[in-house]
Amino acid sequence: MIQKIIRRFFKKNSSAGHDPVILPLRKHGISRERISPCALKVCDELRAQGFAAFVVGGAVRDLLLGMEPKDYDVATGATPEQVRDVFRRSRIIGRRFRIVHVMCGRETIEVTTFRGPAAPPTGEEEEGFDDNHRQSDSGRLLRDNVFGSQYEDAVRRDFTVNALYYDPAKQEVWDYLHGVEDAKHGVLRIIGDAETRYREDPVRMLRAVRLAAKLEFKLDATTKQPIKALADLLQEVPKSRLFDEMLKMFHSGHALASAHRLREEGLHHGLLPLLDVILEQPMGERFITLALQSTDERMREDKPVSPAFLFASLLWHEVLTRWEQYQQQDMRPLPALNEAMDDVIQTQVENLAIPRRYTATMREIWSMQPRFLQRAGQRPFRLIENPKFRAGFDFLLLRCGSGELDAQVGQWWETFQHASDAERERMLIKDEAPPRKRRRRSNKPKSAAQPAQD
Ligand code: ATP
Ligand code: MG
């Protein structure tokens, strides 16, 4: 009964008079074979049950541009419960948007029900919420779970190139908002009034930057214009969502381009406030550029990248600056490094909510760095046994590459790792003692944060 009412509701809405331009295969060139088998299966089975089902979003956009989609989304006329009933391996997730994850093998398809124009008034709106949009004072949408027609679903998406629907049965692209035209011209254009859409969800500003960098698109002028003035709205966004978006940005294979665009649009203040300062120091800029370039290369080669390594890199020059400051205040090098790491992590956790599992590794990578300069006695032997040695060493190479350290240090460790025991003994650099003797520590008041290493 309820299902019948819902279907009637969809029918009524879908005849609202907003017809899409429907492009046949020869116009868009996306054949069914290029779609992931899992996405095909999801669409086919939903259709077999009488529901509309289309591949949508980034996958259609990327295929249209000849790129390999990262993941697939499907939009459907079925409700989340109906979708779950069709697929054995599926579950409903999310609160703000209820979506269904359908699993086939190792692949997961995100299935969303066509969404309508925000929640209808319930009569319970608090102050600061307007009747139609359950939103906060600044316009941010807090609830958004109303089903709608396919056209309404298109209009609620972020950019025109992200609002294309692909029908795998007929191999057609349905385009309500001239997304194909924008794709052809390399233009990223927000749907609707830019300021309103950014106020509804400030993360769209970050998405604009990330997608423009990834697709090598220009931001349409009206899409770009309000960003600088609205950048502060990012402060309102839950930190965990910001962190996820940052990770997507830096793991997009276009991290370097994204960082530059972030800065151009003035969006980095709330995210990596230090980026500004760091990029203005030639050595800091070189270090971050190398780190982001190497992340991009690894992504393109399908090699794993570690978020901890990346954030350790982005923040290294801030750690360095503070480390030096503490040493100038007569603190010994290792406690000074600990204090510097504490400061930097504290600031970033407030801004970005970097999860603890990453901050622990970031500290390990950083605190290993002074130990690379100790190449006498048993120290180098102990260092290469450290489970995080590889990350620490790769980090050292970035320091060498940026000119912070003599390249010879990196080469020494490269050779040492692969040398025989006898060769290693010969390589030790006897006069490279730690900067100051440990024994002197016991005479001074103990720092709360003693280094974990020797
Ligand atoms: P990619 O997967 O390449 O990072 P994408 O565009 O597919 O890019 P997803 O996060 O997978 O990004 O989102 C899928 C689709 O959902 C988008 O293409 C867009 O249509 C819609 N979407 C995602 N985030 C938003 C948002 N904040 N506001 C409006 N629509 C959104
Ligand atoms: Mg996607």
Coordinates of C-alpha atoms and ligand atoms in Angstrom, one line a residue:
M1 CA 0.0 0.0 0.0
I2 CA 2.7 2.5 1.1
Q3 CA 4.8 1.4 -1.9
K4 CA 1.8 2.2 -4.2
I5 CA 1.4 5.7 -2.7
I6 CA 5.2 6.3 -3.1
R7 CA 5.1 5.2 -6.7
R8 CA 2.1 7.3 -7.5
F9 CA 3.9 10.3 -5.9
F10 CA 7.0 9.7 -8.1
K11 CA 4.8 9.4 -11.2
K12 CA 3.0 12.7 -10.4
N13 CA 6.3 14.4 -9.9
S14 CA 8.2 13.0 -12.8
S15 CA 5.6 14.6 -15.2
A16 CA 6.4 18.0 -13.9
G17 CA 7.4 19.3 -17.3
H18 CA 11.2 19.3 -17.0
D19 CA 12.3 17.0 -19.7
P20 CA 15.9 16.0 -20.1
V21 CA 17.9 16.1 -23.3
I22 CA 18.4 12.4 -24.1
L23 CA 21.6 11.6 -25.9
P24 CA 22.0 8.3 -27.8
L25 CA 25.3 6.3 -27.7
R26 CA 26.7 7.9 -30.8
K27 CA 26.5 11.3 -29.2
H28 CA 28.2 10.4 -25.9
G29 CA 30.2 7.2 -26.7
I30 CA 29.7 5.5 -23.4
S31 CA 28.9 1.9 -24.2
R32 CA 27.4 -0.5 -21.6
E33 CA 30.6 -2.5 -21.5
R34 CA 32.5 0.4 -20.0
I35 CA 30.3 0.3 -16.9
S36 CA 31.4 -1.7 -13.9
P37 CA 29.6 -5.1 -13.8
C38 CA 28.4 -4.4 -10.3
A39 CA 26.7 -1.1 -11.3
L40 CA 25.2 -2.8 -14.3
K41 CA 23.8 -5.5 -12.0
V42 CA 22.3 -3.0 -9.7
C43 CA 20.6 -1.1 -12.5
D44 CA 19.4 -4.2 -14.2
E45 CA 17.9 -5.8 -11.1
L46 CA 16.2 -2.6 -10.0
R47 CA 14.7 -2.2 -13.4
A48 CA 13.5 -5.8 -13.4
Q49 CA 11.5 -4.8 -10.3
G50 CA 9.9 -1.9 -12.1
F51 CA 12.1 0.9 -10.7
A52 CA 13.9 3.6 -12.6
A53 CA 17.7 3.1 -12.1
F54 CA 20.6 5.1 -13.6
V55 CA 24.3 5.4 -13.1
V56 CA 24.8 8.9 -12.0
G57 CA 27.4 11.5 -10.8
G58 CA 31.1 11.3 -11.1
A59 CA 31.2 8.0 -12.9
V60 CA 29.1 9.3 -15.9
R61 CA 31.2 12.5 -15.9
D62 CA 34.5 10.6 -15.9
L63 CA 33.4 8.2 -18.6
L64 CA 32.2 11.0 -20.7
L65 CA 35.7 12.6 -20.4
G66 CA 37.4 9.3 -21.1
M67 CA 38.6 8.8 -17.6
E68 CA 38.3 5.7 -15.4
P69 CA 35.7 6.2 -12.7
K70 CA 36.9 5.8 -9.1
D71 CA 33.5 4.5 -7.9
Y72 CA 30.0 4.2 -9.1
D73 CA 26.7 5.7 -7.8
V74 CA 23.3 4.7 -8.9
A75 CA 20.2 6.8 -8.6
T76 CA 16.8 5.1 -8.4
G77 CA 13.1 5.6 -8.0
A78 CA 13.1 2.9 -5.3
T79 CA 13.2 3.8 -1.6
P80 CA 16.2 2.7 0.5
E81 CA 14.1 -0.1 2.0
Q82 CA 13.0 -1.3 -1.5
V83 CA 16.6 -1.3 -2.7
R84 CA 17.7 -3.3 0.4
D85 CA 14.9 -5.8 -0.3
V86 CA 16.2 -6.4 -3.9
F87 CA 19.8 -7.1 -2.9
R88 CA 20.9 -9.7 -0.4
R89 CA 24.3 -8.0 0.2
S90 CA 23.2 -4.5 1.0
R91 CA 22.6 -2.2 3.9
I92 CA 21.2 1.2 4.5
I93 CA 23.6 3.8 5.9
G94 CA 23.7 7.5 6.7
R95 CA 21.5 9.9 8.5
R96 CA 21.6 13.1 6.7
F97 CA 21.3 11.2 3.4
R98 CA 20.1 7.7 3.7
I99 CA 21.8 5.7 1.0
V100 CA 22.1 2.0 0.4
H101 CA 25.4 0.2 -0.1
V102 CA 25.1 -2.7 -2.4
M103 CA 28.1 -5.1 -2.5
C104 CA 29.2 -7.4 -5.2
G105 CA 32.6 -9.0 -4.6
R106 CA 34.9 -6.3 -3.4
E107 CA 33.0 -3.5 -5.1
T108 CA 30.4 -1.4 -3.4
I109 CA 27.8 0.7 -5.3
E110 CA 26.1 3.6 -3.6
V111 CA 22.5 3.7 -4.4
T112 CA 20.5 6.8 -3.6
T113 CA 16.8 7.4 -4.0
F114 CA 15.9 10.4 -6.2
R115 CA 15.9 13.3 -3.8
G116 CA 13.4 16.1 -3.7
P117 CA 13.8 19.8 -2.8
A118 CA 14.5 19.5 0.9
A119 CA 12.2 18.6 3.8
P120 CA 8.6 19.9 3.9
P121 CA 7.6 21.9 7.0
T122 CA 6.8 19.6 9.9
G123 CA 5.4 22.3 12.2
E124 CA 8.3 21.7 14.6
E125 CA 10.8 24.1 13.2
E126 CA 13.0 25.7 15.7
E127 CA 14.0 29.3 15.5
G128 CA 16.6 29.8 12.8
F129 CA 15.0 27.2 10.5
D130 CA 12.9 28.4 7.7
D131 CA 9.8 26.5 6.6
N132 CA 11.0 24.8 3.5
H133 CA 14.6 24.0 4.2
R134 CA 15.5 22.7 7.6
Q135 CA 18.6 24.8 7.7
S136 CA 20.7 26.6 10.1
D137 CA 21.0 30.4 10.3
S138 CA 23.8 30.4 7.8
G139 CA 21.7 28.3 5.4
R140 CA 23.4 25.0 5.9
L141 CA 21.1 22.1 5.3
L142 CA 20.7 19.8 8.3
R143 CA 18.1 17.4 7.0
D144 CA 17.7 16.4 3.4
N145 CA 15.9 13.1 3.1
V146 CA 12.8 13.9 1.0
F147 CA 12.3 11.8 -2.1
G148 CA 11.5 13.5 -5.4
S149 CA 11.5 13.2 -9.2
Q150 CA 14.5 12.6 -11.3
Y151 CA 14.5 16.2 -12.4
E152 CA 14.4 17.3 -8.7
D153 CA 17.3 14.9 -8.0
A154 CA 19.3 16.5 -10.8
V155 CA 18.8 20.0 -9.5
R156 CA 19.9 19.1 -6.0
R157 CA 23.3 17.8 -7.2
D158 CA 26.3 20.1 -7.0
F159 CA 27.6 20.7 -10.5
T160 CA 26.1 20.3 -13.9
V161 CA 28.6 17.7 -15.0
N162 CA 27.7 15.7 -11.9
A163 CA 24.0 15.7 -12.8
L164 CA 24.1 13.3 -15.8
Y165 CA 22.2 10.1 -15.7
Y166 CA 23.3 7.0 -17.7
D167 CA 20.7 4.4 -18.6
P168 CA 22.7 1.2 -19.2
A169 CA 19.7 -0.6 -20.8
K170 CA 19.4 1.9 -23.6
Q171 CA 22.9 3.3 -23.4
E172 CA 21.5 6.8 -23.2
V173 CA 22.7 9.9 -21.2
W174 CA 19.9 12.0 -19.7
D175 CA 20.9 15.6 -19.3
Y176 CA 18.6 18.0 -17.5
L177 CA 21.0 20.9 -17.0
H178 CA 23.4 21.1 -20.0
G179 CA 26.1 19.1 -18.2
V180 CA 27.3 17.5 -21.4
E181 CA 27.8 21.0 -23.0
D182 CA 29.8 22.1 -19.9
A183 CA 31.9 19.0 -20.0
K184 CA 32.7 19.6 -23.6
H185 CA 33.9 23.1 -22.7
G186 CA 35.8 22.1 -19.6
V187 CA 33.6 24.2 -17.3
L188 CA 32.6 23.4 -13.7
R189 CA 29.3 25.1 -13.1
I190 CA 27.3 25.0 -9.9
I191 CA 23.6 24.2 -10.2
G192 CA 21.4 27.1 -9.1
D193 CA 22.5 30.2 -7.2
A194 CA 26.1 29.7 -6.2
E195 CA 25.9 31.5 -2.8
T196 CA 22.8 29.6 -1.7
R197 CA 24.3 26.3 -2.7
Y198 CA 27.6 27.0 -0.8
R199 CA 25.6 28.1 2.2
E200 CA 23.6 25.0 2.1
D201 CA 26.7 22.9 2.1
P202 CA 30.1 24.7 2.3
V203 CA 31.9 21.5 1.4
R204 CA 30.8 22.2 -2.2
M205 CA 33.4 24.9 -2.3
L206 CA 36.1 22.3 -1.6
R207 CA 34.5 19.9 -4.1
A208 CA 34.7 22.7 -6.7
V209 CA 38.4 23.1 -6.1
R210 CA 39.1 19.3 -6.1
L211 CA 37.0 18.6 -9.2
A212 CA 38.4 21.5 -11.1
A213 CA 41.9 20.3 -10.3
K214 CA 41.1 16.7 -11.2
L215 CA 39.3 17.4 -14.4
E216 CA 41.5 20.3 -15.3
F217 CA 38.3 22.4 -15.7
K218 CA 37.9 26.1 -15.2
L219 CA 35.5 27.3 -12.6
D220 CA 32.6 29.2 -14.2
A221 CA 32.8 32.8 -13.1
T222 CA 29.6 32.8 -11.1
T223 CA 30.6 29.5 -9.5
K224 CA 33.9 31.0 -8.4
Q225 CA 32.9 34.5 -7.5
P226 CA 31.4 33.9 -4.0
I227 CA 34.0 31.4 -2.7
K228 CA 36.4 33.8 -1.2
A229 CA 33.8 35.7 0.8
L230 CA 32.2 32.4 2.0
A231 CA 35.3 30.5 2.8
D232 CA 34.8 31.0 6.6
L233 CA 31.6 28.9 6.4
L234 CA 33.9 25.8 6.3
Q235 CA 34.4 26.4 10.1
E236 CA 30.8 25.2 10.6
V237 CA 31.2 21.9 8.9
P238 CA 31.8 18.9 11.1
K239 CA 35.6 18.4 11.4
S240 CA 35.4 14.7 10.4
R241 CA 33.7 15.6 7.1
L242 CA 36.4 18.2 6.4
F243 CA 39.1 15.7 7.1
D244 CA 37.4 13.2 4.7
E245 CA 37.2 15.8 2.0
M246 CA 40.9 16.8 2.5
L247 CA 41.9 13.1 2.2
K248 CA 39.9 12.8 -1.0
M249 CA 41.6 15.9 -2.3
F250 CA 45.1 14.8 -1.5
H251 CA 44.5 11.3 -2.7
S252 CA 42.9 12.3 -5.9
G253 CA 46.1 12.0 -8.0
H254 CA 45.9 15.8 -8.2
A255 CA 47.0 16.8 -4.8
L256 CA 49.5 19.4 -6.0
A257 CA 47.1 21.1 -8.3
S258 CA 44.4 21.0 -5.6
A259 CA 46.7 22.6 -3.0
H260 CA 47.5 25.4 -5.4
R261 CA 43.8 25.9 -6.2
L262 CA 42.8 25.8 -2.5
R263 CA 45.2 28.6 -1.9
E264 CA 44.1 30.6 -4.9
E265 CA 40.5 30.5 -3.7
G266 CA 41.5 31.3 -0.1
L267 CA 40.0 28.1 1.2
H268 CA 43.0 26.8 3.0
H269 CA 42.7 29.1 6.0
G270 CA 40.2 26.9 7.9
L271 CA 41.9 23.6 6.8
L272 CA 45.6 24.0 6.7
P273 CA 46.1 27.5 8.0
L274 CA 49.8 26.8 7.9
L275 CA 49.9 26.1 4.2
D276 CA 50.1 29.8 3.6
V277 CA 53.2 30.4 5.7
I278 CA 54.9 27.2 4.5
L279 CA 54.3 27.8 0.9
E280 CA 55.9 31.2 1.2
Q281 CA 59.2 29.8 2.4
P282 CA 61.1 28.5 -0.6
M283 CA 62.3 25.4 1.2
G284 CA 58.8 24.7 2.7
E285 CA 57.2 25.1 -0.7
R286 CA 59.7 22.8 -2.3
F287 CA 59.2 20.2 0.4
I288 CA 55.4 20.2 0.1
T289 CA 55.6 20.2 -3.7
L290 CA 57.8 17.2 -3.6
A291 CA 55.6 15.4 -1.1
L292 CA 52.4 16.1 -3.1
Q293 CA 54.1 15.2 -6.4
S294 CA 55.2 11.9 -5.0
T295 CA 51.7 11.2 -3.6
D296 CA 50.3 12.0 -7.0
E297 CA 52.7 9.6 -8.7
R298 CA 52.0 6.8 -6.3
M299 CA 48.2 7.3 -6.8
R300 CA 48.7 7.1 -10.5
E301 CA 50.8 3.9 -10.2
D302 CA 48.2 2.4 -7.9
K303 CA 50.6 2.2 -5.0
P304 CA 49.3 2.7 -1.5
V305 CA 49.7 6.1 0.1
S306 CA 49.5 6.8 3.7
P307 CA 47.5 9.7 5.1
A308 CA 49.8 9.9 8.1
F309 CA 52.8 10.3 5.8
L310 CA 51.0 13.0 3.8
F311 CA 50.0 15.0 6.8
A312 CA 53.4 14.6 8.4
S313 CA 54.8 16.1 5.2
L314 CA 52.3 19.0 5.0
L315 CA 53.1 20.0 8.6
W316 CA 56.8 19.3 8.7
H317 CA 58.1 22.8 8.2
E318 CA 55.8 24.0 11.0
V319 CA 57.3 21.4 13.2
L320 CA 60.8 22.5 12.1
T321 CA 60.1 26.1 12.9
R322 CA 58.9 25.4 16.4
W323 CA 61.6 22.9 17.0
E324 CA 64.2 25.6 16.3
Q325 CA 62.4 28.1 18.5
Y326 CA 62.3 25.7 21.4
Q327 CA 66.0 24.9 21.0
Q328 CA 66.8 28.6 20.9
Q329 CA 65.1 28.8 24.3
D330 CA 67.7 26.4 25.5
M331 CA 65.7 23.2 25.3
R332 CA 67.6 20.1 24.4
P333 CA 66.9 18.8 20.8
L334 CA 64.7 15.8 21.6
P335 CA 62.4 17.4 24.2
A336 CA 62.2 20.4 21.9
L337 CA 61.1 18.2 19.1
N338 CA 58.5 16.7 21.3
E339 CA 57.1 20.0 22.3
A340 CA 57.1 21.2 18.7
M341 CA 55.2 18.1 17.6
D342 CA 52.6 18.5 20.4
D343 CA 52.0 22.1 19.4
V344 CA 51.5 21.4 15.7
I345 CA 49.3 18.4 16.3
Q346 CA 47.2 20.3 18.8
T347 CA 46.5 23.1 16.3
Q348 CA 45.7 20.8 13.5
V349 CA 43.5 18.5 15.5
E350 CA 41.4 21.6 16.4
N351 CA 41.2 22.6 12.8
L352 CA 41.0 19.3 11.0
A353 CA 40.2 16.5 13.4
I354 CA 43.1 14.3 12.2
P355 CA 42.3 11.0 13.8
R356 CA 44.5 9.7 16.5
R357 CA 45.7 6.7 14.6
Y358 CA 47.3 9.0 12.1
T359 CA 48.8 11.4 14.6
A360 CA 50.6 8.6 16.3
T361 CA 52.3 7.6 13.0
M362 CA 53.0 11.3 12.2
R363 CA 54.9 11.6 15.5
E364 CA 56.8 8.4 14.8
I365 CA 57.9 9.7 11.4
W366 CA 58.9 13.0 12.8
S367 CA 60.7 11.7 15.8
M368 CA 62.7 9.4 13.7
Q369 CA 64.2 12.3 11.8
P370 CA 67.0 13.4 14.2
R371 CA 68.0 9.7 14.5
F372 CA 69.0 9.7 10.8
L373 CA 71.8 12.0 11.8
Q374 CA 73.2 9.6 14.3
R375 CA 75.3 7.1 12.3
A376 CA 77.7 5.8 15.0
G377 CA 77.6 2.7 17.2
Q378 CA 74.4 0.6 17.4
R379 CA 72.0 3.4 16.6
P380 CA 71.7 2.9 12.8
F381 CA 71.2 -0.8 13.3
R382 CA 68.4 -0.2 15.7
L383 CA 66.8 2.4 13.5
I384 CA 66.5 0.1 10.4
E385 CA 64.7 -2.4 12.7
N386 CA 62.0 0.2 13.4
P387 CA 58.7 -1.0 11.8
K388 CA 58.2 2.5 10.5
F389 CA 61.7 2.8 9.1
R390 CA 60.5 2.8 5.5
A391 CA 58.2 5.8 6.1
G392 CA 60.9 7.6 8.1
F393 CA 63.4 7.0 5.3
D394 CA 61.1 8.2 2.5
F395 CA 60.5 11.3 4.6
L396 CA 64.2 11.8 5.0
L397 CA 64.5 11.6 1.2
L398 CA 62.0 14.4 0.9
R399 CA 64.1 16.5 3.3
C400 CA 67.1 15.9 1.1
G401 CA 65.3 16.5 -2.1
S402 CA 64.0 19.9 -0.8
G403 CA 67.5 21.0 0.1
E404 CA 66.9 20.9 3.8
L405 CA 69.5 18.2 4.3
D406 CA 72.6 17.2 2.4
A407 CA 71.6 14.6 -0.3
Q408 CA 74.6 12.5 0.9
V409 CA 72.6 11.7 4.2
G410 CA 69.9 10.0 2.1
Q411 CA 72.4 8.2 0.0
W412 CA 74.2 6.9 3.1
W413 CA 71.0 5.4 4.4
E414 CA 70.1 3.9 1.0
T415 CA 73.4 2.1 0.9
F416 CA 73.3 1.2 4.6
Q417 CA 70.0 -0.6 4.2
H418 CA 71.2 -2.8 1.5
A419 CA 74.7 -3.5 2.7
S420 CA 76.1 -6.6 4.4
D421 CA 76.8 -6.5 8.2
A422 CA 80.5 -6.1 7.5
E423 CA 80.0 -3.2 5.1
R424 CA 77.6 -1.6 7.6
E425 CA 80.3 -1.7 10.3
R426 CA 82.7 0.0 7.9
M427 CA 80.2 2.7 7.0
L428 CA 79.6 3.9 10.6
I429 CA 80.5 7.6 11.1
K430 CA 82.3 7.6 14.4
D431 CA 82.4 11.3 15.1
E432 CA 78.7 11.8 14.4
A433 CA 77.7 11.7 18.0
P434 CA 74.3 12.9 19.2
P435 CA 74.3 16.6 19.7
R436 CA 74.5 16.4 23.4
K437 CA 75.1 13.6 25.9
R438 CA 72.1 12.0 27.5
R439 CA 73.6 11.9 30.9
R440 CA 73.2 15.6 31.3
R441 CA 69.5 15.2 31.2
S442 CA 69.2 13.9 34.7
N443 CA 70.4 17.2 36.1
K444 CA 67.6 19.2 34.6
P445 CA 63.9 19.1 35.4
K446 CA 62.2 16.4 33.5
S447 CA 60.0 17.4 30.5
A448 CA 56.5 15.9 30.6
A449 CA 57.0 14.7 27.1
Q450 CA 60.2 12.7 27.0
P451 CA 61.1 11.2 23.7
A452 CA 60.3 7.5 23.3
Q453 CA 63.5 6.8 21.5
D454 CA 67.1 6.4 22.8
Ligands
ATP1 P1 34.6 11.5 -7.3 O1 33.9 10.2 -6.9 O2 35.4 11.4 -8.6 O3 35.4 12.0 -6.2 P2 32.0 12.4 -7.4 O4 31.4 13.6 -8.1 O5 31.5 11.1 -7.9 O6 33.5 12.6 -7.6 P3 30.9 11.6 -4.9 O7 31.3 12.1 -3.5 O8 31.2 10.2 -5.3 O9 31.7 12.6 -5.9 O10 29.4 12.0 -5.1 C1 28.6 11.4 -6.1 C2 27.6 12.4 -6.7 O11 26.7 12.9 -5.6 C3 28.2 13.7 -7.2 O12 28.6 13.5 -8.6 C4 27.1 14.7 -7.1 O13 26.1 14.5 -8.1 C5 26.5 14.3 -5.8 N1 27.0 15.0 -4.7 C6 28.1 14.7 -3.9 N2 28.4 15.6 -2.9 C7 27.4 16.5 -3.1 C8 27.2 17.8 -2.4 N3 27.9 18.1 -1.4 N4 26.1 18.5 -2.8 C9 25.3 18.1 -3.9 N5 25.6 17.0 -4.6 C10 26.6 16.2 -4.2
MG2 MG 31.9 9.2 -7.0

